[in-house]
């Protein structure tokens, strides 16, 4: 058993609110830790530390700030095994996948080393007689990030790296289900040279989130999680006059055209549908083969692959395809969806509900499930399951498949598998979804592009990482200056124009 408090003012502090939550080992179902749940006093302490530290950090030249991230990247490499182990222990994902989680965050830290360039403003010389105009990007002050359980390394880094590189102080409220890694990341940032108070980790639940949303000294909030909470955070944060961006749930479709390389498509569906037990916002959860013949050929290849998925705790080594779900509730929810799919008339062709492992009978394991003949009206199609459950919806034509993906309320990611460049190009141009893969099942953009969904997968104007992150965590100031050297026009009562 271990206890996780908060990271405030450059050190770990114990929780004082008297409220805490259990952190489970998903492979065994045992409570392995407790995490403090912050109240307003603890949140205020973090904000006070952040407020005190931010002006000096904001005034530090951007190259020096970038050097902290350079060092942080080195430290992430040094501690990769330790971070991955702590991540797998609380989340349940396999060790190689946990390393991937750290690396995708590390790549954003690398991108943020370019902050001096990304923060440059614009300049116009001679905009009028003796007049120059320039713009600068300034930090907002104290900003916050609220993050989900499924990427406890990557998503916190997506949030705090650009915010801090831009000169802000940051309050991170990570998921209470796997809080160890965010705390370790804060310690590494300190070791990398970040002044105390610039990155604070406040663990907690709704109380801490509401505190962040209502606190007048927090200027901006970046959120990632389920759509219902994303919408809530967006409206409450905006109502309080904050800058807010929220990224929500998903139902990612993958169209398989008749001319696709089916072996490649099946590999893609297996990895993207079942990797991390389907607990990814970019997981493929709907396969859409186009044409009956494509569907039949696809199912012949897909079924044995799903039947032979290897499921094991992370301690089993590199041999597992995926591990347990994160909590008992998640396990019950996913099983409940599979039951409901059967009731609603879908054909369950691979049933993983009874999967059990000797020695891990109380773990939150579920085997891969595969549904055929899923239709638009079923809840397993409409709702995000967030588990290792793939639904096959057969489309007669390309247009029907396209319409399916376009009509869904979520718009995070989508993919098409085809050898036809015309179809691929048409698909990319017409689809109303934020991230598109062409023969790529999980099109998560690299750190120097931005990540964000459309429709009910994203709320707000700007995306995460890439140049948008620097726009989100800074504000633009435009300065018009005149050095008159003898120009005297007298008093002007009419608004100045260029005519
Ligand atoms: P979640 O919505 O339960 O929790 C996210 C955060 O909100 C956590 O920090 C949690 O403590 C907080 N929270 C939970 N309930 C709250 C409430 N009632 N009021 C205020 N705050 C609350 O999400 P999760 O289960 O941790 O993560 C999985 C979800 O996140 C999935 O829906 C997945 O698709 C989504 N996700 C989206 C993206 C993306 O970029 N679009 C990326 C990763 C995960």
Tab-separated table of N, CA and C and ligand atoms in Angstrom, residues 146-151 154-155 158 173-177 204-207 209-210 213 223-230 232-233 246-250 279-282 333 384 386 412 435 451-453 457-458 464, ligand 1:
chain	number	residue	atom	x	y	z
A	146	UNK	N	-7.184	19.165	-16.944
A	146	UNK	CA	-7.922	18.097	-16.260
A	146	UNK	C	-7.880	16.901	-17.202
A	147	UNK	N	-7.350	15.776	-16.735
A	147	UNK	CA	-7.015	14.708	-17.685
A	147	UNK	C	-7.652	13.365	-17.303
A	148	UNK	N	-7.771	12.454	-18.302
A	148	UNK	CA	-8.465	11.181	-18.086
A	148	UNK	C	-7.505	10.069	-17.657
A	149	UNK	N	-8.085	8.905	-17.364
A	149	UNK	CA	-7.266	7.794	-16.859
A	149	UNK	C	-6.489	7.096	-17.970
A	150	UNK	N	-6.955	7.216	-19.234
A	150	UNK	CA	-6.467	6.234	-20.211
A	150	UNK	C	-5.066	6.520	-20.755
A	151	UNK	N	-4.608	7.763	-20.652
A	151	UNK	CA	-3.221	8.087	-21.005
A	151	UNK	C	-2.629	8.945	-19.880
A	154	UNK	N	0.828	10.636	-21.300
A	154	UNK	CA	0.778	11.425	-22.534
A	154	UNK	C	-0.087	12.682	-22.395
A	155	UNK	N	-1.304	12.515	-21.905
A	155	UNK	CA	-2.218	13.667	-21.945
A	155	UNK	C	-1.802	14.755	-20.943
A	158	UNK	N	0.742	16.582	-22.839
A	158	UNK	CA	0.149	17.400	-23.908
A	158	UNK	C	-0.298	18.749	-23.367
A	173	UNK	N	-4.903	18.483	-12.815
A	173	UNK	CA	-5.814	17.632	-12.035
A	173	UNK	C	-5.952	16.331	-12.827
A	174	UNK	N	-5.104	15.343	-12.506
A	174	UNK	CA	-5.136	14.095	-13.275
A	174	UNK	C	-6.290	13.190	-12.829
A	175	UNK	N	-6.430	12.070	-13.512
A	175	UNK	CA	-7.461	11.108	-13.117
A	175	UNK	C	-7.108	10.514	-11.761
A	176	UNK	N	-8.116	10.322	-10.937
A	176	UNK	CA	-7.904	9.729	-9.612
A	176	UNK	C	-7.718	8.225	-9.695
A	177	UNK	N	-7.868	7.654	-10.910
A	177	UNK	CA	-7.737	6.194	-11.011
A	177	UNK	C	-6.280	5.751	-11.168
A	204	UNK	N	-7.750	14.748	-7.212
A	204	UNK	CA	-9.106	14.968	-6.729
A	204	UNK	C	-10.163	14.489	-7.690
A	205	UNK	N	-11.404	14.862	-7.348
A	205	UNK	CA	-12.562	14.448	-8.133
A	205	UNK	C	-13.361	15.686	-8.542
A	206	UNK	N	-14.663	15.546	-8.595
A	206	UNK	CA	-15.513	16.665	-9.037
A	206	UNK	C	-15.283	17.937	-8.216
A	207	UNK	N	-15.027	17.761	-6.923
A	207	UNK	CA	-14.830	18.941	-6.059
A	207	UNK	C	-13.631	19.774	-6.538
A	209	UNK	N	-12.340	19.664	-9.573
A	209	UNK	CA	-12.636	20.176	-10.921
A	209	UNK	C	-13.501	21.431	-10.815
A	210	UNK	N	-14.531	21.364	-10.000
A	210	UNK	CA	-15.402	22.534	-9.855
A	210	UNK	C	-14.626	23.722	-9.276
A	213	UNK	N	-12.784	25.278	-12.057
A	213	UNK	CA	-13.668	25.975	-12.996
A	213	UNK	C	-14.184	27.300	-12.426
A	223	UNK	N	-9.321	20.354	-21.000
A	223	UNK	CA	-9.910	19.127	-20.427
A	223	UNK	C	-9.873	18.016	-21.463
A	224	UNK	N	-9.664	16.780	-20.984
A	224	UNK	CA	-9.837	15.586	-21.828
A	224	UNK	C	-10.552	14.542	-20.987
A	225	UNK	N	-11.601	13.940	-21.546
A	225	UNK	CA	-12.348	12.906	-20.835
A	225	UNK	C	-13.605	12.548	-21.600
A	226	UNK	N	-14.620	12.079	-20.901
A	226	UNK	CA	-15.850	11.653	-21.579
A	226	UNK	C	-16.662	12.887	-22.006
A	227	UNK	N	-17.529	12.687	-22.998
A	227	UNK	CA	-18.239	13.834	-23.579
A	227	UNK	C	-19.160	14.516	-22.572
A	228	UNK	N	-19.843	13.741	-21.732
A	228	UNK	CA	-20.771	14.378	-20.780
A	228	UNK	C	-20.012	15.346	-19.875
A	229	UNK	N	-18.838	14.932	-19.404
A	229	UNK	CA	-18.071	15.798	-18.496
A	229	UNK	C	-17.414	16.936	-19.297
A	230	UNK	N	-16.978	16.626	-20.512
A	230	UNK	CA	-16.372	17.667	-21.368
A	230	UNK	C	-17.353	18.816	-21.572
A	232	UNK	N	-19.899	19.609	-19.695
A	232	UNK	CA	-20.117	20.283	-18.408
A	232	UNK	C	-18.959	21.256	-18.122
A	233	UNK	N	-17.739	20.754	-18.276
A	233	UNK	CA	-16.563	21.588	-17.992
A	233	UNK	C	-16.542	22.794	-18.930
A	246	UNK	N	-12.194	21.459	-24.577
A	246	UNK	CA	-12.530	20.163	-23.995
A	246	UNK	C	-12.609	19.108	-25.088
A	247	UNK	N	-11.980	17.987	-24.832
A	247	UNK	CA	-11.976	16.889	-25.803
A	247	UNK	C	-12.688	15.702	-25.183
A	248	UNK	N	-13.641	15.137	-25.923
A	248	UNK	CA	-14.528	14.134	-25.352
A	248	UNK	C	-14.410	12.761	-25.987
A	249	UNK	N	-15.486	12.024	-25.913
A	249	UNK	CA	-15.511	10.618	-26.320
A	249	UNK	C	-15.507	10.425	-27.832
A	250	UNK	N	-15.606	9.162	-28.244
A	250	UNK	CA	-15.424	8.859	-29.659
A	250	UNK	C	-16.124	7.558	-30.050
A	279	UNK	N	-9.353	0.885	-24.615
A	279	UNK	CA	-9.485	2.101	-23.799
A	279	UNK	C	-8.647	3.233	-24.403
A	280	UNK	N	-8.968	3.558	-25.658
A	280	UNK	CA	-8.288	4.672	-26.325
A	280	UNK	C	-9.355	5.501	-27.040
A	281	UNK	N	-9.191	6.821	-26.985
A	281	UNK	CA	-10.197	7.640	-27.678
A	281	UNK	C	-10.035	7.519	-29.183
A	282	UNK	N	-8.906	6.978	-29.642
A	282	UNK	CA	-8.711	6.781	-31.083
A	282	UNK	C	-8.829	5.297	-31.461
A	333	UNK	N	-19.529	-2.211	-16.988
A	333	UNK	CA	-20.133	-1.423	-18.064
A	333	UNK	C	-19.923	-2.105	-19.421
A	384	UNK	N	-20.270	5.083	-26.815
A	384	UNK	CA	-18.864	4.690	-26.662
A	384	UNK	C	-18.786	3.587	-25.602
A	386	UNK	N	-15.762	1.786	-24.859
A	386	UNK	CA	-14.432	1.924	-24.251
A	386	UNK	C	-13.962	0.592	-23.673
A	412	UNK	N	-14.182	12.047	-33.689
A	412	UNK	CA	-12.780	12.130	-33.291
A	412	UNK	C	-11.871	11.653	-34.418
A	435	UNK	N	-9.787	13.768	-37.388
A	435	UNK	CA	-8.507	13.112	-37.718
A	435	UNK	C	-8.777	11.903	-38.607
A	451	UNK	N	-4.118	17.919	-32.519
A	451	UNK	CA	-4.989	16.777	-32.247
A	451	UNK	C	-6.333	17.314	-31.767
A	452	UNK	N	-7.410	16.886	-32.424
A	452	UNK	CA	-8.724	17.302	-31.928
A	452	UNK	C	-9.841	16.740	-32.769
A	453	UNK	N	-10.948	16.405	-32.097
A	453	UNK	CA	-12.105	15.854	-32.797
A	453	UNK	C	-13.125	16.925	-33.145
A	457	UNK	N	-17.070	15.314	-30.097
A	457	UNK	CA	-15.778	14.863	-29.565
A	457	UNK	C	-14.892	16.038	-29.167
A	458	UNK	N	-15.306	17.255	-29.460
A	458	UNK	CA	-14.446	18.398	-29.135
A	458	UNK	C	-15.267	19.666	-28.932
A	464	UNK	N	-5.325	20.412	-29.466
A	464	UNK	CA	-4.235	20.143	-28.526
A	464	UNK	C	-2.925	19.985	-29.300
B	1	LIG	P1	-13.954	10.990	-17.275
B	1	LIG	O1	-14.804	11.968	-18.020
B	1	LIG	O2	-14.625	10.073	-16.317
B	1	LIG	O3	-12.841	11.780	-16.408
B	1	LIG	C1	-12.021	12.764	-16.968
B	1	LIG	C2	-11.639	13.773	-15.875
B	1	LIG	O4	-12.829	14.403	-15.389
B	1	LIG	C3	-10.965	13.122	-14.677
B	1	LIG	O5	-9.910	13.946	-14.244
B	1	LIG	C4	-12.081	13.038	-13.644
B	1	LIG	O6	-11.619	13.126	-12.312
B	1	LIG	C5	-12.958	14.230	-13.982
B	1	LIG	N1	-14.374	13.992	-13.670
B	1	LIG	C6	-15.030	12.804	-13.682
B	1	LIG	N2	-16.325	12.990	-13.352
B	1	LIG	C7	-16.490	14.315	-13.132
B	1	LIG	C8	-17.623	15.123	-12.772
B	1	LIG	N3	-18.830	14.598	-12.560
B	1	LIG	N4	-17.439	16.452	-12.653
B	1	LIG	C9	-16.231	17.004	-12.852
B	1	LIG	N5	-15.131	16.286	-13.206
B	1	LIG	C10	-15.257	14.958	-13.333
B	1	LIG	O7	-13.103	10.204	-18.362
B	1	LIG	P2	-12.177	8.914	-18.157
B	1	LIG	O8	-13.058	7.742	-17.918
B	1	LIG	O9	-11.104	9.215	-17.210
B	1	LIG	O10	-11.507	8.795	-19.615
B	1	LIG	C11	-12.104	8.134	-20.680
B	1	LIG	C12	-12.836	9.087	-21.590
B	1	LIG	O11	-11.933	10.078	-22.072
B	1	LIG	C13	-13.390	8.398	-22.828
B	1	LIG	O12	-14.658	8.920	-23.118
B	1	LIG	C14	-12.389	8.759	-23.925
B	1	LIG	O13	-12.910	8.739	-25.240
B	1	LIG	C15	-12.042	10.163	-23.500
B	1	LIG	N6	-10.765	10.583	-24.080
B	1	LIG	C16	-10.794	11.531	-25.056
B	1	LIG	C17	-9.614	11.948	-25.669
B	1	LIG	C18	-9.634	13.010	-26.729
B	1	LIG	O14	-8.597	13.638	-26.971
B	1	LIG	N7	-10.772	13.255	-27.374
B	1	LIG	C19	-8.394	11.387	-25.257
B	1	LIG	C20	-8.406	10.426	-24.247
B	1	LIG	C21	-9.603	10.031	-23.665
